[in-house]
Each structure stands twice: as structure tokens, then as C-alpha cells.
Short mmCIF file of C-alpha atoms in Angstrom, two decimals:
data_model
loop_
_atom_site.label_atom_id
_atom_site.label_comp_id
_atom_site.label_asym_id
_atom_site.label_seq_id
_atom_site.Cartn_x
_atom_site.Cartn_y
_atom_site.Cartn_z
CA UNK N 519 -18.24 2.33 -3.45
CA UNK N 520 -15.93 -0.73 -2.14
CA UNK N 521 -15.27 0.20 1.69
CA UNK N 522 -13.24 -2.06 3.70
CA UNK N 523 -12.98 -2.38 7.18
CA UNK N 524 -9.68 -4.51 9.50
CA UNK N 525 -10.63 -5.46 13.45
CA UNK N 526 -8.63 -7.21 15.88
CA UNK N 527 -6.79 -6.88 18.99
CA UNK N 528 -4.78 -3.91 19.38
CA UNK N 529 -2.06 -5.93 21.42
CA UNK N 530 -0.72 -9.15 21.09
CA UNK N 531 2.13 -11.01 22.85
CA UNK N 532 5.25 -11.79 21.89
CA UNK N 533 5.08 -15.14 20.51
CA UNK N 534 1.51 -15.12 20.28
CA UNK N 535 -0.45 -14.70 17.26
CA UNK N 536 -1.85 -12.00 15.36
CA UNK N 537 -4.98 -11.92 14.09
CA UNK N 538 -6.99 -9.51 12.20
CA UNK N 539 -10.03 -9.41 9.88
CA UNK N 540 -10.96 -7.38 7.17
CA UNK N 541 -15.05 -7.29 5.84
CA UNK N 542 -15.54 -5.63 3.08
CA UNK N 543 -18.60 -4.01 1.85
CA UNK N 544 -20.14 -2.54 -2.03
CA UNK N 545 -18.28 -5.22 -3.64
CA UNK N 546 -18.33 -9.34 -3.27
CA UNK N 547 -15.06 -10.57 -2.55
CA UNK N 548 -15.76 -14.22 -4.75
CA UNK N 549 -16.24 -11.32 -7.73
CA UNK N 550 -12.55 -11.51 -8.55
CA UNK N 551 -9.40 -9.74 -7.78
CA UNK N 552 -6.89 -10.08 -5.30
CA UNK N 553 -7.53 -8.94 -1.67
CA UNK N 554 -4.31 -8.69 0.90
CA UNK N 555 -2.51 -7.28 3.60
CA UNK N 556 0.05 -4.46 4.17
CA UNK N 557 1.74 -2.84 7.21
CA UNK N 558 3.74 0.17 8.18
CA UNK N 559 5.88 0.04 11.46
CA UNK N 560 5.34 3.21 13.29
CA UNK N 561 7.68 6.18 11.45
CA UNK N 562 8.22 3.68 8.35
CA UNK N 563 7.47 2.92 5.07
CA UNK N 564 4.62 0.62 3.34
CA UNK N 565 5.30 -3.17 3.21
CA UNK N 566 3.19 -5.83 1.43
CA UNK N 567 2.50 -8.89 3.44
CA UNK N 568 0.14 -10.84 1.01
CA UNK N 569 -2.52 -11.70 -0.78
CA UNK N 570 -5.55 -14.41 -1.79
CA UNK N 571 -6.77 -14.38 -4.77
CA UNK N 572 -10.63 -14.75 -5.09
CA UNK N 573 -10.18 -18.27 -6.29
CA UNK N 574 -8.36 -18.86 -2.56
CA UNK N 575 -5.03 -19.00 -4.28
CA UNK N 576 -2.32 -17.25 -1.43
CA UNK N 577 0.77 -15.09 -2.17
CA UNK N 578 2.94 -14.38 0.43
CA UNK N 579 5.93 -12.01 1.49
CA UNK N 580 9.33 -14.49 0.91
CA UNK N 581 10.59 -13.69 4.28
CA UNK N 582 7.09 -13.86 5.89
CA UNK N 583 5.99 -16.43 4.59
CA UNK N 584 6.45 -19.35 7.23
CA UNK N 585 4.60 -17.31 9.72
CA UNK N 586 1.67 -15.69 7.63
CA UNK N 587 -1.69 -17.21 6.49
CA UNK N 588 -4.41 -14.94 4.45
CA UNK N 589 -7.97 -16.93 4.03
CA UNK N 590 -11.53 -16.27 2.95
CA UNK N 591 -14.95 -15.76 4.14
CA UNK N 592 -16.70 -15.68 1.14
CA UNK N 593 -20.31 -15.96 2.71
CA UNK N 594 -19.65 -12.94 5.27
CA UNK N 595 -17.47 -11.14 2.54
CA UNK N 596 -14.46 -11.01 4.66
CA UNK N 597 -10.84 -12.18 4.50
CA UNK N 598 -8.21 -12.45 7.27
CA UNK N 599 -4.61 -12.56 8.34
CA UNK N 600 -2.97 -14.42 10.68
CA UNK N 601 0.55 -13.79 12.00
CA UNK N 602 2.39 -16.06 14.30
CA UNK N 603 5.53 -16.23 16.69
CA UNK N 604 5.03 -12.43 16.53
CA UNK N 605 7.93 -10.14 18.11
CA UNK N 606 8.53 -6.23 18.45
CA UNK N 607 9.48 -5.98 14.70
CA UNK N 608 5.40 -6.27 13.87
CA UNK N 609 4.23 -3.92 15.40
CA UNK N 610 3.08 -1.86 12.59
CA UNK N 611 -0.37 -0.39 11.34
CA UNK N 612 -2.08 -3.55 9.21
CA UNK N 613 -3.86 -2.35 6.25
CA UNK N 614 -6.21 -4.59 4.32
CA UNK N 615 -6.95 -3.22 0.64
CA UNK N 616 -7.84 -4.55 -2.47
CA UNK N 617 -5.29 -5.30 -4.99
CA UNK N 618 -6.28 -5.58 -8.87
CA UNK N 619 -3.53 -6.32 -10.87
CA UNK N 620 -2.40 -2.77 -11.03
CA UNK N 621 -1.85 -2.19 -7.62
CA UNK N 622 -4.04 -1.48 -4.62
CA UNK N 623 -6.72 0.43 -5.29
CA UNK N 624 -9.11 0.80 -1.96
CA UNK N 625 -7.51 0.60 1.51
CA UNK N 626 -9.17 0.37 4.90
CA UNK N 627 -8.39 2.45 7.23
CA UNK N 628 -5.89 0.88 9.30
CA UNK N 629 -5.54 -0.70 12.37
CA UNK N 630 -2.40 -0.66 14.95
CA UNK N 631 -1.19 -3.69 16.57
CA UNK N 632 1.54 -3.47 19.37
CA UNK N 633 3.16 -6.08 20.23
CA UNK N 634 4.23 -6.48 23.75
CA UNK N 635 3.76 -8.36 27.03
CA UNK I 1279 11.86 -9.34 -6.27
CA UNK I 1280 11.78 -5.79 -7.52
CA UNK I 1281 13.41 -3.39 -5.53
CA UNK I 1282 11.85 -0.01 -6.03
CA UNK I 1283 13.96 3.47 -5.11
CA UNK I 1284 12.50 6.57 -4.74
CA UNK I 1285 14.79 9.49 -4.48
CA UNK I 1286 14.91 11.95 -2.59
CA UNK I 1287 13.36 10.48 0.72
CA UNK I 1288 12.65 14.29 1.54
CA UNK I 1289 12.58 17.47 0.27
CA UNK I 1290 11.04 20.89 1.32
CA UNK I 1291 8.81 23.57 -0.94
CA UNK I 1292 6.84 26.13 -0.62
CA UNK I 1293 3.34 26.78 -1.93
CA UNK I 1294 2.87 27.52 -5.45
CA UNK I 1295 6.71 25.58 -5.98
CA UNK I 1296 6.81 22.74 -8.85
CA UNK I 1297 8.32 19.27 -7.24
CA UNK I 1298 9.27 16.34 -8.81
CA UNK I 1299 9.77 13.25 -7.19
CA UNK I 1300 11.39 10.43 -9.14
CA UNK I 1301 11.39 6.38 -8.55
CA UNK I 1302 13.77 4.07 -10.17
CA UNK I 1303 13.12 0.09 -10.48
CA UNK I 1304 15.70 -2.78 -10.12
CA UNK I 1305 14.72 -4.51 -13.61
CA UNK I 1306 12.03 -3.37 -16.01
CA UNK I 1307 8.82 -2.85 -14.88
CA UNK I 1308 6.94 -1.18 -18.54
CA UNK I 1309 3.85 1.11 -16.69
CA UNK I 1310 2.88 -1.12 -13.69
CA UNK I 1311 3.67 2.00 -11.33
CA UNK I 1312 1.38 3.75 -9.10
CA UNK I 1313 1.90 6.68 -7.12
CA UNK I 1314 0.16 7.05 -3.37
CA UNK I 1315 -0.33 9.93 -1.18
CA UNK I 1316 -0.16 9.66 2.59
CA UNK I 1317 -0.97 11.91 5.26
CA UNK I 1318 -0.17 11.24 9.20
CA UNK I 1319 -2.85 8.72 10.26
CA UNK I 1320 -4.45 8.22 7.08
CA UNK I 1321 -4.22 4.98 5.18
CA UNK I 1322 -2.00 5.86 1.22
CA UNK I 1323 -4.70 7.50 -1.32
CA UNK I 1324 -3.88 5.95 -4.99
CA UNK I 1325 -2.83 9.41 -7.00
CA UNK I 1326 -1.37 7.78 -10.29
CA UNK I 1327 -1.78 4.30 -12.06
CA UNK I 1328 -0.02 2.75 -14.81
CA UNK I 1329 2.62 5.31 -14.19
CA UNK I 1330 0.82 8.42 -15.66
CA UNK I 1331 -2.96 7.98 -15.58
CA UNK I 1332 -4.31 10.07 -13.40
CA UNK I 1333 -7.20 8.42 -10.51
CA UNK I 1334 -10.70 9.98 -10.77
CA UNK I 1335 -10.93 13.06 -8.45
CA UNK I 1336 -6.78 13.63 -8.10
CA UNK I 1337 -6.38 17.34 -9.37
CA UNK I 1338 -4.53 17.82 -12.16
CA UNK I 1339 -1.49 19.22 -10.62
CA UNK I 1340 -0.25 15.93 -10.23
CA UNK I 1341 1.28 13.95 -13.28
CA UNK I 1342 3.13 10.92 -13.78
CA UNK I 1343 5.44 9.95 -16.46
CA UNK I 1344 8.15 7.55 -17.53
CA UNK I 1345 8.79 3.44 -18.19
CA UNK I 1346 11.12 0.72 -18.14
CA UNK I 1347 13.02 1.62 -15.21
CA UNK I 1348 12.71 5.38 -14.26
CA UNK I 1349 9.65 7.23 -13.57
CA UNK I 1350 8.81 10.53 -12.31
CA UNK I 1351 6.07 12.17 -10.24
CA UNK I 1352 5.62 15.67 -10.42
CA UNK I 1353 3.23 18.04 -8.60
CA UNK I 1354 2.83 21.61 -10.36
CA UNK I 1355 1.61 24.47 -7.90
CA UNK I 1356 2.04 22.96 -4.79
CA UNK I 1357 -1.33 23.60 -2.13
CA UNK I 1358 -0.91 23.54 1.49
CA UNK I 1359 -2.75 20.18 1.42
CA UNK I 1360 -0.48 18.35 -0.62
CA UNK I 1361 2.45 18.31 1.92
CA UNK I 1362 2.29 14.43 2.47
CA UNK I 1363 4.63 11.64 2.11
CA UNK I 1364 4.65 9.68 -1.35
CA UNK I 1365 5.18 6.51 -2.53
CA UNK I 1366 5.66 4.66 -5.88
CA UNK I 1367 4.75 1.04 -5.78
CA UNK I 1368 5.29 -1.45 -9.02
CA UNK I 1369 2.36 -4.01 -9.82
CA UNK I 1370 4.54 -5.53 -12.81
CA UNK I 1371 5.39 -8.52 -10.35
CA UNK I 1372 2.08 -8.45 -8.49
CA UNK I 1373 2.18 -10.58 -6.87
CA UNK I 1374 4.61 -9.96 -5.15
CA UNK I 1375 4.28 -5.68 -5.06
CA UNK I 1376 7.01 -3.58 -3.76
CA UNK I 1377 6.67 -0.04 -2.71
CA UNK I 1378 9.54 2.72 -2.70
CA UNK I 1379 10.73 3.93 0.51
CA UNK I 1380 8.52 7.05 0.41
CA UNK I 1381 9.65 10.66 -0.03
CA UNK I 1382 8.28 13.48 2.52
CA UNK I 1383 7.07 16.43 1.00
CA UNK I 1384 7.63 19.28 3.80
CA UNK I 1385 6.96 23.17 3.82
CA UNK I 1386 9.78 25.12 3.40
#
């Protein structure tokens, strides 16, 4: 069973940067597939953010993209986001999940990250 | 990118009620639709892939049809634990993906 796992501060700084990690565990992450990121503000719906393929090749959100970076850990089986010159407007639950071609498939549980000073 | 709309956003029921909840997408998508469930504090559960394949362990209640542009979720008998909120999402692009706004499922 693939079972994934996101950790990182709870609260960040405006300005600052976010930065979360994601291990994953019953499944190697160099295996294939794509692995990413997706948030939901509090009381809102579901919005991609990105994702690395196993090769290391990135997508990324269009209007997120100057401020996002997704990279691998292949030898601890982990991948990670970081977010910078974060504001209010990210505060969101971060999700990372795997995402085959049809769509994401496992999720981990979640993580909230407020941003404020 | 694909813009996916899901109509209604909500819509109340009562137990035993059949539901349908449909999602429409900006340009042609052919199956790449899922379906998700999500309950308050819980991360989305995938219900439907490839627009009407159902994911091992989903009941049966819930079915999926449709393709191109307009697809349709429907849950027959409604149980107490399926009051949730739902989203479609569309892979045909992937990546990007784009989900639909979500529709809430209340109890009447």
C-alpha cells in the first residue's frame, strides 16, 4: 500500500518561505510516475500546485510558477515543495499525492500552513 | 488550461434520494475525469477514474458516465456517510490538472 506522509512548519511569515516535505513509503519514488503538490485554502476548493516527474522533470502551476520549486530525494524516497515570498493567500492545507497520468491516486493526509507574522 | 465546472456547487437530499452531480469541461477532455470524495478534515478519496470506472472498494452506488465535454456523477441510495463535498478533476492535460469547484452534498 503507497502511504505518503507531508511535514513542515505549521506557520510561516509573510515573505518567508514555505517549506514542506513529503516521504513516501510501499512504493519507490525513482519507480515512475509523477509525484506533486496540491492545496486547499481553508473553506475552498482543491488547487494543483505541481509536479516532478520521476525522471526530475518539474511542472508547475502558470501563475505559481516563479515562486514554486518541487525536487527529489530519491535515496530517502521523499520529494518536497518550496514556496517563496509567501502572503495570506497561501495559507491553505498542502497535500502531497501521487499523480499517474490519470489523476491523483494516493494523497497524504494533509498538512496546514498559516501564514502570518 | 482546462477550466473544469461542476454544477450545482450544493444541493441537499435525504437518505435513500438518487443525486446526480454533473461537471462540464472548457475543451474536450475524452475520459481523463475522476471523481473525489471529501469529508471535513480528510484529504479527497478517488471515487471514479476515467470518468466511469469505478476505484476498488467504492460501493456501487456511485457511477460515472459521459465524454468529450460533459460528464455526470451520480450516487443511487444515498447513506448517511456519503454527505461529503465532490469534485471532478480532468487528467487529459496532466500536467497541468484542474479540479471543479466542488459540489456539497448536504442532508435535507
Amino acid at each position: 500500500q503507497v502511504h505518503l506522509q507531508e511535514s513542515g512548519p505549521g506557520l510561516v511569515k509573510p515573505s518567508e518561505t514555505l517549506s514542506l516535505n513529503c516521504i513516501v513509503s510501499g512504493y519507490s519514488i525513482s519507480s515512475g510516475n509523477f509525484w506533486g503538490w496540491i492545496r486547499q485554502p481553508p473553506g475552498k476548493g482543491l488547487e494543483w500546485i505541481g509536479s516532478i516527474y520521476h525522471s526530475g522533470s518539474t511542472y508547475y502551476k502558470s501563475s505559481l510558477e516563479s515562486r514554486v520549486t518541487i525536487s527529489l530525494d530519491t535515496p530517502k524516497n521523499q520529494f518536497s515543495l518550496k514556496l517563496t515570498s509567501v502572503t495570506a493567500a497561501d495559507t491553505a492545507v498542502y497535500y502531497c499525492a501521487r499523480i499517474p497520468s490519470g489523476g491523483p491516486d494516493y494523497w497524504g493526509q494533509g498538512t496546514l500552513v498559516t501564514v502570518s507574522s | 488550461d482546462i477550466q473544469m465546472t461542476q454544477s450545482p456547487s450544493s444541493l441537499s437530499a435525504s437518505v435513500g434520494d438518487r443525486v446526480t452531480i454533473t461537471c462540464r469541461a472548457s475543451q474536450s477532455i475524452s475520459t481523463y475525469l475522476n471523481w473525489y470524495q471529501q469529508k471535513p478534515g480528510k484529504a479527497p478519496k478517488l471515487l471514479i477514474y476515467g470518468a466511469s470506472s469505478l476505484q476498488s472498494g467504492v460501493p456501487a452506488r456511485f457511477s460515472g458516465s459521459g465524454s468529450g465535454t460533459d460528464f455526470t456523477l451520480t450516487i443511487n441510495s444515498l447513506q448517511p456517510e456519503d454527505f461529503a463535498t465532490y469534485y471532478c478533476l480532468q487528467s487529459f492535460s496532466s500536467p497541468p490538472i484542474t479540479f471543479g469547484q466542488g459540489t456539497r452534498l448536504d442532508i435535507k
